[in-house]
């Protein structure tokens, strides 16, 4: 298969069987929303952003509403969008609650002065750009439960399951990537993971491929996972082969649990994980999404 496509993931992790169908279905809805953008003539960047917005709005995932809480019980959100046409990128990290961090990231990209804004500086930028801050309504009962379990026995320590991401190719063969996350449960305030770091959790380059990674951010940061797997495609590897090799390398080199989605400018797709589940979906304009976990 080739041509315009949107691929999304709802995070590498271990989603329990009772919740898995809804988790996978949410990815299908997001991928189809992104593919509808492509069908309407939108860019890969617009499509990837739209798909992530749909996932950020869904409290099942660790992004936007429902994001994982810090050890202080607060939301600190990371997101990045990257355009493969010109390597422009925009991101936010340790952002206080805003409903759609990926929209703030896109505003950073469009503003163009900086690539990555952090914490209160990112929040000030978001307010100036017209975004209304979120509040307690973004913290779900499930997020509080996850933090309570972590506090009781450090269950889930380091786990960032439910991070969301999308990669897309448009009709002109341009690629883009977008990733959004609440990060790891019980993280130290100020901790930043891989998702908003170009080359680590997110990468897009028309000269190679686009990737959104998910999993333990500290491990993914160390190996530069997203840039590395895209470079492998530029070097001639098939996207699926490159995805599987990169996830194996993540485990072998730094003991990292995670997964990634990948798309080449010709529309070939790669999806790989070394975790129990990684909800994902692939949608092409005018076709129903193909989903998996
Ligand atoms: N992979 C998301 C995080 O570690 O924050």
Short mmCIF file of C-alpha atoms and ligand atoms in Angstrom, two decimals:
data_model
loop_
_atom_site.label_atom_id
_atom_site.label_comp_id
_atom_site.label_asym_id
_atom_site.label_seq_id
_atom_site.Cartn_x
_atom_site.Cartn_y
_atom_site.Cartn_z
CA UNK A 1 0.00 0.00 0.00
CA UNK A 2 1.19 3.52 -0.68
CA UNK A 3 0.03 7.11 -1.05
CA UNK A 4 -1.62 9.44 1.46
CA UNK A 5 -2.08 7.87 4.87
CA UNK A 6 -2.42 8.63 8.58
CA UNK A 7 -1.09 6.27 11.23
CA UNK A 8 -1.78 6.79 14.94
CA UNK A 9 -0.85 5.12 18.20
CA UNK A 10 -2.47 5.28 21.62
CA UNK A 11 0.66 4.36 23.56
CA UNK A 12 2.81 1.32 24.13
CA UNK A 13 1.94 -0.42 27.38
CA UNK A 14 -0.36 -3.01 28.81
CA UNK A 15 -3.99 -2.01 28.37
CA UNK A 16 -6.23 -4.45 30.22
CA UNK A 17 -8.44 -6.59 28.00
CA UNK A 18 -11.67 -4.98 29.19
CA UNK A 19 -10.58 -1.54 28.03
CA UNK A 20 -8.65 -2.60 24.94
CA UNK A 21 -11.53 -2.53 22.40
CA UNK A 22 -12.37 1.10 23.26
CA UNK A 23 -8.66 1.99 23.30
CA UNK A 24 -8.22 0.58 19.80
CA UNK A 25 -11.48 2.07 18.52
CA UNK A 26 -10.35 5.52 19.69
CA UNK A 27 -7.26 5.17 17.54
CA UNK A 28 -9.42 4.25 14.56
CA UNK A 29 -11.53 7.38 15.05
CA UNK A 30 -8.43 9.54 15.29
CA UNK A 31 -6.82 8.05 12.19
CA UNK A 32 -10.02 8.54 10.20
CA UNK A 33 -10.27 12.14 11.38
CA UNK A 34 -6.73 12.70 10.12
CA UNK A 35 -7.46 10.95 6.83
CA UNK A 36 -10.51 13.20 6.36
CA UNK A 37 -8.17 16.18 6.55
CA UNK A 38 -6.08 14.64 3.77
CA UNK A 39 -9.22 13.90 1.74
CA UNK A 40 -10.10 17.59 1.99
CA UNK A 41 -6.74 18.60 0.58
CA UNK A 42 -5.10 19.28 3.95
CA UNK A 43 -1.39 18.87 4.58
CA UNK A 44 0.27 16.00 6.38
CA UNK A 45 0.98 18.44 9.21
CA UNK A 46 -2.73 19.33 9.53
CA UNK A 47 -3.71 15.66 9.40
CA UNK A 48 -1.24 14.53 12.06
CA UNK A 49 -2.28 17.41 14.32
CA UNK A 50 -5.98 16.63 13.87
CA UNK A 51 -5.49 12.95 14.70
CA UNK A 52 -3.66 13.83 17.90
CA UNK A 53 -6.33 16.36 18.89
CA UNK A 54 -8.93 13.59 18.76
CA UNK A 55 -6.80 11.43 21.06
CA UNK A 56 -6.04 14.33 23.45
CA UNK A 57 -9.79 14.87 23.85
CA UNK A 58 -10.34 11.21 24.78
CA UNK A 59 -9.73 10.55 28.51
CA UNK A 60 -8.71 6.95 27.78
CA UNK A 61 -5.27 8.14 26.77
CA UNK A 62 -2.33 9.69 28.60
CA UNK A 63 -2.48 13.03 26.79
CA UNK A 64 -4.52 16.18 27.26
CA UNK A 65 -7.49 15.36 29.49
CA UNK A 66 -6.71 12.20 31.44
CA UNK A 67 -2.95 12.68 31.29
CA UNK A 68 -0.75 11.10 33.96
CA UNK A 69 -0.08 13.12 37.10
CA UNK A 70 3.22 14.19 38.58
CA UNK A 71 4.26 13.19 42.08
CA UNK A 72 2.75 16.51 43.16
CA UNK A 73 -0.62 15.55 41.68
CA UNK A 74 -0.39 18.04 38.83
CA UNK A 75 -0.61 17.77 35.05
CA UNK A 76 2.55 18.65 33.11
CA UNK A 77 2.06 18.03 29.41
CA UNK A 78 4.57 17.49 26.60
CA UNK A 79 3.80 17.76 22.85
CA UNK A 80 5.57 18.36 19.56
CA UNK A 81 4.62 18.70 15.89
CA UNK A 82 7.16 18.48 13.08
CA UNK A 83 6.83 19.22 9.37
CA UNK A 84 8.93 17.08 7.05
CA UNK A 85 8.85 19.69 4.28
CA UNK A 86 11.27 22.05 5.95
CA UNK A 87 12.09 20.47 9.34
CA UNK A 88 10.11 23.13 11.16
CA UNK A 89 9.07 21.94 14.60
CA UNK A 90 7.14 23.37 17.52
CA UNK A 91 6.76 21.96 20.98
CA UNK A 92 5.85 22.49 24.59
CA UNK A 93 7.07 20.64 27.65
CA UNK A 94 6.04 20.58 31.31
CA UNK A 95 3.06 22.66 30.14
CA UNK A 96 0.43 23.30 32.83
CA UNK A 97 -3.08 22.13 31.88
CA UNK A 98 -4.32 23.20 28.46
CA UNK A 99 -6.95 21.09 26.72
CA UNK A 100 -5.03 20.61 23.48
CA UNK A 101 -1.26 20.79 23.98
CA UNK A 102 -0.73 19.82 20.33
CA UNK A 103 -2.47 23.04 19.25
CA UNK A 104 -0.12 25.04 21.42
CA UNK A 105 2.79 23.13 19.89
CA UNK A 106 1.50 23.99 16.41
CA UNK A 107 1.29 27.65 17.43
CA UNK A 108 4.95 27.48 18.52
CA UNK A 109 5.81 26.03 15.11
CA UNK A 110 3.88 28.73 13.25
CA UNK A 111 5.35 31.48 15.44
CA UNK A 112 8.75 30.21 14.36
CA UNK A 113 10.91 32.08 16.83
CA UNK A 114 11.62 29.06 19.01
CA UNK A 115 11.24 25.29 18.72
CA UNK A 116 10.45 24.32 22.32
CA UNK A 117 8.90 26.26 25.19
CA UNK A 118 8.77 24.98 28.78
CA UNK A 119 6.52 25.23 31.80
CA UNK A 120 5.29 28.72 32.75
CA UNK A 121 6.95 30.23 29.69
CA UNK A 122 5.01 27.83 27.50
CA UNK A 123 1.80 28.65 29.38
CA UNK A 124 2.37 32.38 28.92
CA UNK A 125 2.90 31.83 25.19
CA UNK A 126 -0.29 29.75 25.01
CA UNK A 127 -2.36 32.41 26.76
CA UNK A 128 -0.93 35.12 24.49
CA UNK A 129 -1.83 32.94 21.49
CA UNK A 130 -5.42 32.82 22.67
CA UNK A 131 -5.60 29.40 24.32
CA UNK A 132 -7.59 29.20 27.56
CA UNK A 133 -5.88 27.34 30.40
CA UNK A 134 -7.49 24.15 31.62
CA UNK A 135 -8.04 23.21 35.22
CA UNK A 136 -9.05 20.43 37.56
CA UNK A 137 -11.58 19.17 35.00
CA UNK A 138 -8.64 17.79 33.00
CA UNK A 139 -7.64 15.50 35.89
CA UNK A 140 -9.65 12.28 35.71
CA UNK A 141 -10.51 9.81 38.46
CA UNK A 142 -8.44 7.20 36.61
CA UNK A 143 -5.39 9.48 36.61
CA UNK A 144 -5.79 10.00 40.37
CA UNK A 145 -6.10 6.22 40.85
CA UNK A 146 -2.91 5.60 38.86
CA UNK A 147 -1.06 8.12 41.00
CA UNK A 148 -2.45 6.59 44.20
CA UNK A 149 -1.23 3.15 43.10
CA UNK A 150 2.16 4.62 42.34
CA UNK A 151 2.25 6.31 45.76
CA UNK A 152 1.25 3.07 47.48
CA UNK A 153 3.78 0.82 45.85
CA UNK A 154 5.38 2.68 43.01
CA UNK A 155 3.32 0.54 40.64
CA UNK A 156 3.72 1.90 37.15
CA UNK A 157 6.84 3.86 37.99
CA UNK A 158 8.40 5.13 34.81
CA UNK A 159 5.46 4.02 32.77
CA UNK A 160 4.09 6.38 30.13
CA UNK A 161 1.55 4.07 28.54
CA UNK A 162 -1.14 5.89 26.65
CA UNK A 163 1.04 8.55 25.09
CA UNK A 164 -0.50 9.40 21.72
CA UNK A 165 0.99 10.14 18.35
CA UNK A 166 0.33 10.39 14.64
CA UNK A 167 2.34 10.39 11.44
CA UNK A 168 0.98 11.31 8.03
CA UNK A 169 1.81 11.55 4.34
CA UNK A 170 -0.16 13.90 2.12
CA UNK A 171 -0.91 13.84 -1.59
CA UNK A 172 2.28 15.75 -2.36
CA UNK A 173 4.40 13.18 -0.55
CA UNK A 174 5.18 15.41 2.43
CA UNK A 175 5.41 13.79 5.85
CA UNK A 176 4.67 15.08 9.36
CA UNK A 177 4.61 13.78 12.91
CA UNK A 178 2.88 14.77 16.13
CA UNK A 179 3.15 13.35 19.66
CA UNK A 180 1.45 14.32 22.94
CA UNK A 181 1.72 12.92 26.47
CA UNK A 182 1.22 13.46 30.16
CA UNK A 183 4.52 11.62 30.68
CA UNK A 184 5.24 9.07 33.35
CA UNK A 185 3.03 8.50 36.40
CA UNK A 186 4.50 10.11 39.52
CA UNK A 187 7.24 11.87 37.59
CA UNK A 188 9.20 14.56 39.36
CA UNK A 189 7.75 17.99 38.49
CA UNK A 190 9.83 19.44 35.70
CA UNK A 191 10.67 16.07 34.18
CA UNK A 192 10.54 16.12 30.37
CA UNK A 193 10.31 12.93 28.33
CA UNK A 194 11.08 12.04 24.76
CA UNK A 195 7.82 13.12 23.13
CA UNK A 196 8.57 16.86 22.67
CA UNK A 197 12.22 16.37 21.71
CA UNK A 198 12.86 16.32 17.94
CA UNK A 199 14.70 13.15 17.05
CA UNK A 200 13.83 11.34 20.28
CA UNK A 201 10.06 10.84 20.45
CA UNK A 202 9.09 12.67 17.27
CA UNK A 203 10.71 13.24 13.89
CA UNK A 204 9.64 14.11 10.34
CA UNK A 205 11.80 14.66 7.27
CA UNK A 206 10.66 14.35 3.66
CA UNK A 207 14.15 13.02 2.97
CA UNK A 208 13.61 9.99 5.17
CA UNK A 209 10.35 9.34 7.06
CA UNK A 210 8.15 10.45 9.96
CA UNK A 211 7.99 8.73 13.34
CA UNK A 212 6.15 9.04 16.64
CA UNK A 213 7.54 6.93 19.47
CA UNK A 214 5.99 5.84 22.76
CA UNK A 215 7.29 4.19 25.90
CA UNK A 216 9.81 5.00 28.59
CA UNK A 217 11.03 8.46 27.72
CA UNK A 218 14.35 8.21 29.50
CA UNK A 219 15.31 5.22 27.34
CA UNK A 220 13.99 6.70 24.10
CA UNK A 221 15.90 9.94 24.72
CA UNK A 222 19.18 8.08 25.16
CA UNK A 223 18.99 6.34 21.78
CA UNK A 224 17.44 9.11 19.67
CA UNK A 225 14.85 6.59 18.57
CA UNK A 226 12.70 8.58 16.13
CA UNK A 227 15.55 10.14 14.16
CA UNK A 228 17.45 6.87 14.07
CA UNK A 229 14.60 4.83 12.64
CA UNK A 230 13.88 7.48 9.99
CA UNK A 231 17.53 7.51 8.99
CA UNK A 232 17.35 3.74 8.57
CA UNK A 233 14.54 4.21 6.05
CA UNK A 234 16.62 6.81 4.21
CA UNK A 235 19.37 4.21 4.11
CA UNK A 236 17.12 1.76 2.29
CA UNK A 237 15.38 -0.24 5.01
CA UNK A 238 11.70 -1.01 4.56
CA UNK A 239 9.64 0.89 7.15
CA UNK A 240 8.35 -2.25 8.89
CA UNK A 241 11.83 -3.76 9.00
CA UNK A 242 13.26 -0.47 10.35
CA UNK A 243 10.53 -0.18 13.00
CA UNK A 244 11.11 -3.70 14.30
CA UNK A 245 14.88 -3.26 14.36
CA UNK A 246 14.63 0.06 16.21
CA UNK A 247 12.36 -1.32 18.92
CA UNK A 248 14.65 -4.33 19.35
CA UNK A 249 17.61 -1.94 19.64
CA UNK A 250 15.74 0.11 22.28
CA UNK A 251 15.40 -2.99 24.44
CA UNK A 252 18.91 -4.31 23.81
CA UNK A 253 20.85 -1.06 24.25
CA UNK A 254 19.03 0.61 27.14
CA UNK A 255 16.40 -1.86 28.35
CA UNK A 256 13.63 0.37 27.06
CA UNK A 257 10.01 -0.66 26.74
CA UNK A 258 8.17 1.06 23.94
CA UNK A 259 6.99 1.17 20.39
CA UNK A 260 6.72 3.42 17.38
CA UNK A 261 4.78 4.21 14.24
CA UNK A 262 6.57 5.15 11.06
CA UNK A 263 5.63 6.27 7.56
CA UNK A 264 7.80 6.83 4.50
CA UNK A 265 7.03 9.61 1.97
CA UNK A 266 5.73 6.96 -0.45
CA UNK A 267 3.12 5.86 2.11
CA UNK A 268 4.69 2.63 3.31
CA UNK A 269 4.02 2.07 7.02
CA UNK A 270 5.92 0.53 9.93
CA UNK A 271 4.44 -0.34 13.33
CA UNK A 272 6.37 -2.11 16.11
CA UNK A 273 6.34 -2.53 19.90
CA UNK A 274 8.10 -4.60 22.54
CA UNK A 275 5.26 -4.16 25.04
CA UNK A 276 2.10 -6.18 25.59
CA UNK A 277 -0.09 -3.74 23.68
CA UNK A 278 0.16 -0.63 21.51
CA UNK A 279 -3.23 0.43 20.19
CA UNK A 280 -2.82 1.78 16.68
CA UNK A 281 -4.67 2.49 13.47
CA UNK A 282 -3.92 3.14 9.81
CA UNK A 283 -6.33 5.16 7.67
CA UNK A 284 -6.21 6.16 4.03
CA UNK A 285 -8.55 8.83 2.61
CA UNK A 286 -11.97 7.42 1.83
CA UNK A 287 -11.33 4.07 3.48
CA UNK A 288 -12.21 2.77 6.96
CA UNK A 289 -9.28 2.55 9.35
CA UNK A 290 -7.41 -0.66 9.92
CA UNK A 291 -6.79 -1.08 13.65
CA UNK A 292 -4.62 -3.24 15.87
CA UNK A 293 -3.01 -3.54 19.27
N1 LIG B 1 7.15 8.50 26.15
C1 LIG B 1 6.54 9.48 26.92
C2 LIG B 1 7.29 9.85 28.12
O1 LIG B 1 8.13 9.08 28.60
O2 LIG B 1 7.07 10.92 28.62
#
